[in-house]
C-alpha atoms as an extended CHARMM CRD file, in Angstrom:
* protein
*
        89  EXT
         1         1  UNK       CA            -27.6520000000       41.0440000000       67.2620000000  PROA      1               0.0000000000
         2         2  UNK       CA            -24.3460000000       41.9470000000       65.0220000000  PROA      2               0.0000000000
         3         3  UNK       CA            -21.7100000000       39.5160000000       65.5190000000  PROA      3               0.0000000000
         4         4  UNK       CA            -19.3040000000       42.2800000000       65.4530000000  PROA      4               0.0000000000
         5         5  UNK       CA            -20.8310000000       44.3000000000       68.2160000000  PROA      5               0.0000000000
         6         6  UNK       CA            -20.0390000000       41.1080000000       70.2800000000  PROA      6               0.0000000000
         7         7  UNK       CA            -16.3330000000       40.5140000000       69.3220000000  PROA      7               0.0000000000
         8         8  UNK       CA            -16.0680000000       45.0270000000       69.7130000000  PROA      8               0.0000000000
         9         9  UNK       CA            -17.1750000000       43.9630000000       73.3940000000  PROA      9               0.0000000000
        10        10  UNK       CA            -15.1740000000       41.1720000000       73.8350000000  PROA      10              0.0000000000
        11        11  UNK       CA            -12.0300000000       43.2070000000       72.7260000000  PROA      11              0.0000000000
        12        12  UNK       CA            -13.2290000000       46.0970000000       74.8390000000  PROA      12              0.0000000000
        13        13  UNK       CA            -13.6180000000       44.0150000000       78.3260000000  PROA      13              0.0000000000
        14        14  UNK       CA             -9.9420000000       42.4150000000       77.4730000000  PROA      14              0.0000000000
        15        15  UNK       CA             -8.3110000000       45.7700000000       77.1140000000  PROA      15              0.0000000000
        16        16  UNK       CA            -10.1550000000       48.2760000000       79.0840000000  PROA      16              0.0000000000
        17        17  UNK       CA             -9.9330000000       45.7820000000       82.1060000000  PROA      17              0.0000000000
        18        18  UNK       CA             -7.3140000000       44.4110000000       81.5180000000  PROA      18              0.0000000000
        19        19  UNK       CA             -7.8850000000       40.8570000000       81.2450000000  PROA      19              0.0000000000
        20        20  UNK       CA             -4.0350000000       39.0990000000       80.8580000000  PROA      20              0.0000000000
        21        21  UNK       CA             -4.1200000000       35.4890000000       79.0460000000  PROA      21              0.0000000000
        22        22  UNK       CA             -7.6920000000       35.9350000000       77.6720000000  PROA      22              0.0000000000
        23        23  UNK       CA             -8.5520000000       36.0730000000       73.8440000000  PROA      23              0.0000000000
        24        24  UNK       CA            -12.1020000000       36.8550000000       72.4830000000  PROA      24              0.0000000000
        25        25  UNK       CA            -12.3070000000       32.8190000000       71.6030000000  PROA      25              0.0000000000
        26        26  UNK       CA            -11.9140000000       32.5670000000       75.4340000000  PROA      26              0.0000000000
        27        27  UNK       CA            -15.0550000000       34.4400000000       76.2070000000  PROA      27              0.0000000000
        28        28  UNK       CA            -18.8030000000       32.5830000000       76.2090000000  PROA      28              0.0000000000
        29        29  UNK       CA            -20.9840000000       35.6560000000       74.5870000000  PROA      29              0.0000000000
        30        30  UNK       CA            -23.9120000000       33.5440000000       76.5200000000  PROA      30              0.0000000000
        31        31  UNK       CA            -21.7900000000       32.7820000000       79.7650000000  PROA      31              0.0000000000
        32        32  UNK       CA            -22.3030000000       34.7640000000       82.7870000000  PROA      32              0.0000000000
        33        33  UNK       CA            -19.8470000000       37.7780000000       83.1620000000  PROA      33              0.0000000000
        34        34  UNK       CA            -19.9400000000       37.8020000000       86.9860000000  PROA      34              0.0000000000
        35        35  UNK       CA            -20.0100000000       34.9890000000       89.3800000000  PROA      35              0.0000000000
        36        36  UNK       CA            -17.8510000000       32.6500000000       86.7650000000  PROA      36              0.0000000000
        37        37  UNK       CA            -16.2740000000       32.8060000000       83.7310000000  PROA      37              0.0000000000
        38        38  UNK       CA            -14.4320000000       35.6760000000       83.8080000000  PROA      38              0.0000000000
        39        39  UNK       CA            -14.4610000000       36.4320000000       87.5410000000  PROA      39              0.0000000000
        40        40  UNK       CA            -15.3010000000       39.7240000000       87.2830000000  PROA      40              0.0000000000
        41        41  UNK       CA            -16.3190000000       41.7750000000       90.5250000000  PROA      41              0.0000000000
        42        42  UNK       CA            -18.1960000000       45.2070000000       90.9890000000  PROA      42              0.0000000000
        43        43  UNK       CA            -15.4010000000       47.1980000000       90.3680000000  PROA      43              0.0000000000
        44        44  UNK       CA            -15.3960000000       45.5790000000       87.0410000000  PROA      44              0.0000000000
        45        45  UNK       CA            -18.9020000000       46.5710000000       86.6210000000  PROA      45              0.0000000000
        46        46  UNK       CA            -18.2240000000       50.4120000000       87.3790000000  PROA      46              0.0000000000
        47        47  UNK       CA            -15.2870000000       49.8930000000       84.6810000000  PROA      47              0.0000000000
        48        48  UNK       CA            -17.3320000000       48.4390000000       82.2190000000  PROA      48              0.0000000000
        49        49  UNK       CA            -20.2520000000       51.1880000000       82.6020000000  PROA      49              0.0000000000
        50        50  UNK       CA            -16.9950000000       53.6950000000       82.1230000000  PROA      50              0.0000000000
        51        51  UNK       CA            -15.7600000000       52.1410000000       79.3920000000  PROA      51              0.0000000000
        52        52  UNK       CA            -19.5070000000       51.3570000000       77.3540000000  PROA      52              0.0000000000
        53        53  UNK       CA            -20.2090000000       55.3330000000       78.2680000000  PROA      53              0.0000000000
        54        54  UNK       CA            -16.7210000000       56.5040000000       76.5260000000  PROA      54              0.0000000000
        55        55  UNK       CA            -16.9280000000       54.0970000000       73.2970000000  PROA      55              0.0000000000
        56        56  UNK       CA            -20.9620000000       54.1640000000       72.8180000000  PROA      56              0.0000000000
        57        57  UNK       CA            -22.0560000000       56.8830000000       74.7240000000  PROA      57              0.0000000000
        58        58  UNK       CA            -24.0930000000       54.4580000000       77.1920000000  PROA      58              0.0000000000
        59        59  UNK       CA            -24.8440000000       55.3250000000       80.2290000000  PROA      59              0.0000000000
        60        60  UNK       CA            -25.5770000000       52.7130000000       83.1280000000  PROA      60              0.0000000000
        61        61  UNK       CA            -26.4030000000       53.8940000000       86.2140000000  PROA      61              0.0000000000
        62        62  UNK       CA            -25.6250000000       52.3320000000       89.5400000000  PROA      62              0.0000000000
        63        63  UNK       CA            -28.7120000000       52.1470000000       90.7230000000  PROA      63              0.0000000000
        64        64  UNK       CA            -30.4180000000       51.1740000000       87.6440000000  PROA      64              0.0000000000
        65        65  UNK       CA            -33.1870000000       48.1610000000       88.4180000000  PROA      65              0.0000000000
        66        66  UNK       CA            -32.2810000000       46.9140000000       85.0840000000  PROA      66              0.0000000000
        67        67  UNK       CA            -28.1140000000       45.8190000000       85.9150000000  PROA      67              0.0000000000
        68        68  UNK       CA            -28.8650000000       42.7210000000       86.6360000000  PROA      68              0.0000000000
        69        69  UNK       CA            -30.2800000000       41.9590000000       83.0910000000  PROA      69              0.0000000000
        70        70  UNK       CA            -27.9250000000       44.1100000000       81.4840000000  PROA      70              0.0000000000
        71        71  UNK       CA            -25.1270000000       42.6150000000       83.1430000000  PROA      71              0.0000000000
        72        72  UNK       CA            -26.1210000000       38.5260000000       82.2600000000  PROA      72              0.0000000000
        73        73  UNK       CA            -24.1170000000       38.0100000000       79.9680000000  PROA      73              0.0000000000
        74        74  UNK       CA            -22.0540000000       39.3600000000       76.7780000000  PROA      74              0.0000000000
        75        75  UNK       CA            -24.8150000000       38.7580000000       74.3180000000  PROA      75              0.0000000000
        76        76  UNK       CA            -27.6030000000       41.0300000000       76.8490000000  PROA      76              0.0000000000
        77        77  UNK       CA            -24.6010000000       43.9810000000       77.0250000000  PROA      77              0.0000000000
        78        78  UNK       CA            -24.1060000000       43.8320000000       73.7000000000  PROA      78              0.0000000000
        79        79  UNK       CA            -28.0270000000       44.1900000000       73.1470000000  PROA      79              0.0000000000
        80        80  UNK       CA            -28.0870000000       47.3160000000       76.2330000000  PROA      80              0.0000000000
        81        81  UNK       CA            -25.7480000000       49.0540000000       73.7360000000  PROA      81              0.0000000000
        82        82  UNK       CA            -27.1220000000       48.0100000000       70.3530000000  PROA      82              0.0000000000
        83        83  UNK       CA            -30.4320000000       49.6380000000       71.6490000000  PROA      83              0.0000000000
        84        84  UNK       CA            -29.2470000000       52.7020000000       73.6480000000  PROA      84              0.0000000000
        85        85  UNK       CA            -26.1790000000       53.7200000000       71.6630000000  PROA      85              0.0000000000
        86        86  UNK       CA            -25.5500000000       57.3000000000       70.9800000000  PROA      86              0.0000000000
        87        87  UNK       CA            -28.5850000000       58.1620000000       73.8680000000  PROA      87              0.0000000000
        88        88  UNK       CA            -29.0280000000       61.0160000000       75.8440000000  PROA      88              0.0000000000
        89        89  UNK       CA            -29.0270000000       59.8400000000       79.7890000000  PROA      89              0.0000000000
Protein backbone atom coordinates (compact mmCIF):
# COMPACT_ATOMS: atom_id res chain seq x y z
CA UNK A 1 0.00 0.00 0.00
CA UNK A 2 1.63 3.59 -1.08
CA UNK A 3 2.40 5.62 1.82
CA UNK A 4 1.22 8.54 -0.05
CA UNK A 5 -2.20 7.24 -0.85
CA UNK A 6 -2.51 7.19 3.03
CA UNK A 7 -1.29 10.76 3.91
CA UNK A 8 -3.75 11.91 0.28
CA UNK A 9 -6.52 10.31 2.65
CA UNK A 10 -5.55 11.65 5.69
CA UNK A 11 -5.45 15.23 4.13
CA UNK A 12 -8.70 14.48 2.36
CA UNK A 13 -10.81 13.38 5.67
CA UNK A 14 -9.22 16.71 7.46
CA UNK A 15 -10.44 19.02 4.78
CA UNK A 16 -13.40 17.58 3.13
CA UNK A 17 -14.89 17.03 6.72
CA UNK A 18 -13.66 19.35 8.20
CA UNK A 19 -11.77 18.08 11.00
CA UNK A 20 -10.50 21.50 13.18
CA UNK A 21 -7.21 20.82 15.42
CA UNK A 22 -6.30 17.55 13.62
CA UNK A 23 -3.01 17.05 11.54
CA UNK A 24 -2.26 13.86 9.45
CA UNK A 25 0.41 12.90 12.46
CA UNK A 26 -2.85 12.92 14.54
CA UNK A 27 -4.49 10.18 12.59
CA UNK A 28 -3.71 6.14 13.36
CA UNK A 29 -3.77 4.78 9.49
CA UNK A 30 -4.56 1.33 11.55
CA UNK A 31 -7.01 2.98 14.17
CA UNK A 32 -10.62 2.64 13.76
CA UNK A 33 -12.31 5.62 11.89
CA UNK A 34 -15.70 5.22 13.61
CA UNK A 35 -16.49 4.37 17.12
CA UNK A 36 -13.03 6.21 18.40
CA UNK A 37 -10.39 8.03 17.21
CA UNK A 38 -11.76 10.41 15.19
CA UNK A 39 -15.41 10.23 16.26
CA UNK A 40 -16.75 10.12 13.13
CA UNK A 41 -20.60 9.28 12.64
CA UNK A 42 -22.66 8.12 9.49
CA UNK A 43 -22.98 11.31 8.12
CA UNK A 44 -19.28 11.25 7.97
CA UNK A 45 -19.47 8.07 6.15
CA UNK A 46 -21.92 9.47 3.35
CA UNK A 47 -19.22 12.45 3.20
CA UNK A 48 -16.42 10.35 2.85
CA UNK A 49 -18.12 8.04 0.02
CA UNK A 50 -18.79 11.78 -1.63
CA UNK A 51 -15.62 12.88 -1.29
CA UNK A 52 -13.55 9.24 -2.38
CA UNK A 53 -16.24 9.30 -5.53
CA UNK A 54 -15.16 13.09 -6.57
CA UNK A 55 -11.19 12.65 -6.04
CA UNK A 56 -10.90 8.77 -7.21
CA UNK A 57 -13.88 8.11 -8.91
CA UNK A 58 -14.97 5.42 -6.13
CA UNK A 59 -18.08 4.62 -5.64
CA UNK A 60 -19.43 3.12 -2.22
CA UNK A 61 -22.73 2.31 -1.99
CA UNK A 62 -24.91 2.47 1.06
CA UNK A 63 -25.95 -0.68 1.09
CA UNK A 64 -22.81 -2.29 0.12
CA UNK A 65 -22.15 -5.67 2.46
CA UNK A 66 -18.60 -4.77 2.18
CA UNK A 67 -18.72 -1.00 4.43
CA UNK A 68 -17.92 -2.44 7.26
CA UNK A 69 -14.47 -3.68 5.96
CA UNK A 70 -14.00 -0.81 3.89
CA UNK A 71 -14.69 1.48 6.56
CA UNK A 72 -12.02 -0.27 9.44
CA UNK A 73 -9.70 1.77 9.27
CA UNK A 74 -7.47 4.32 7.09
CA UNK A 75 -5.09 1.71 5.85
CA UNK A 76 -8.45 -0.75 4.46
CA UNK A 77 -9.92 2.78 2.67
CA UNK A 78 -6.90 3.50 1.37
CA UNK A 79 -6.68 -0.20 -0.06
CA UNK A 80 -10.87 0.13 -1.33
CA UNK A 81 -9.43 2.98 -3.46
CA UNK A 82 -5.98 1.70 -4.43
CA UNK A 83 -7.97 -1.30 -5.96
CA UNK A 84 -11.15 0.33 -7.41
CA UNK A 85 -9.80 3.69 -8.52
CA UNK A 86 -10.86 5.10 -11.77
CA UNK A 87 -13.89 2.08 -11.85
CA UNK A 88 -16.98 2.08 -13.48
CA UNK A 89 -19.91 1.51 -10.64
Amino acid sequence: MPENLILELKQLLIDGLRLEDISVDDIDADAPLFGGGLELDSIDALEIGVLLNRTYGVHISAGDDRNLQIFASLRALAEFVAANRGAVA
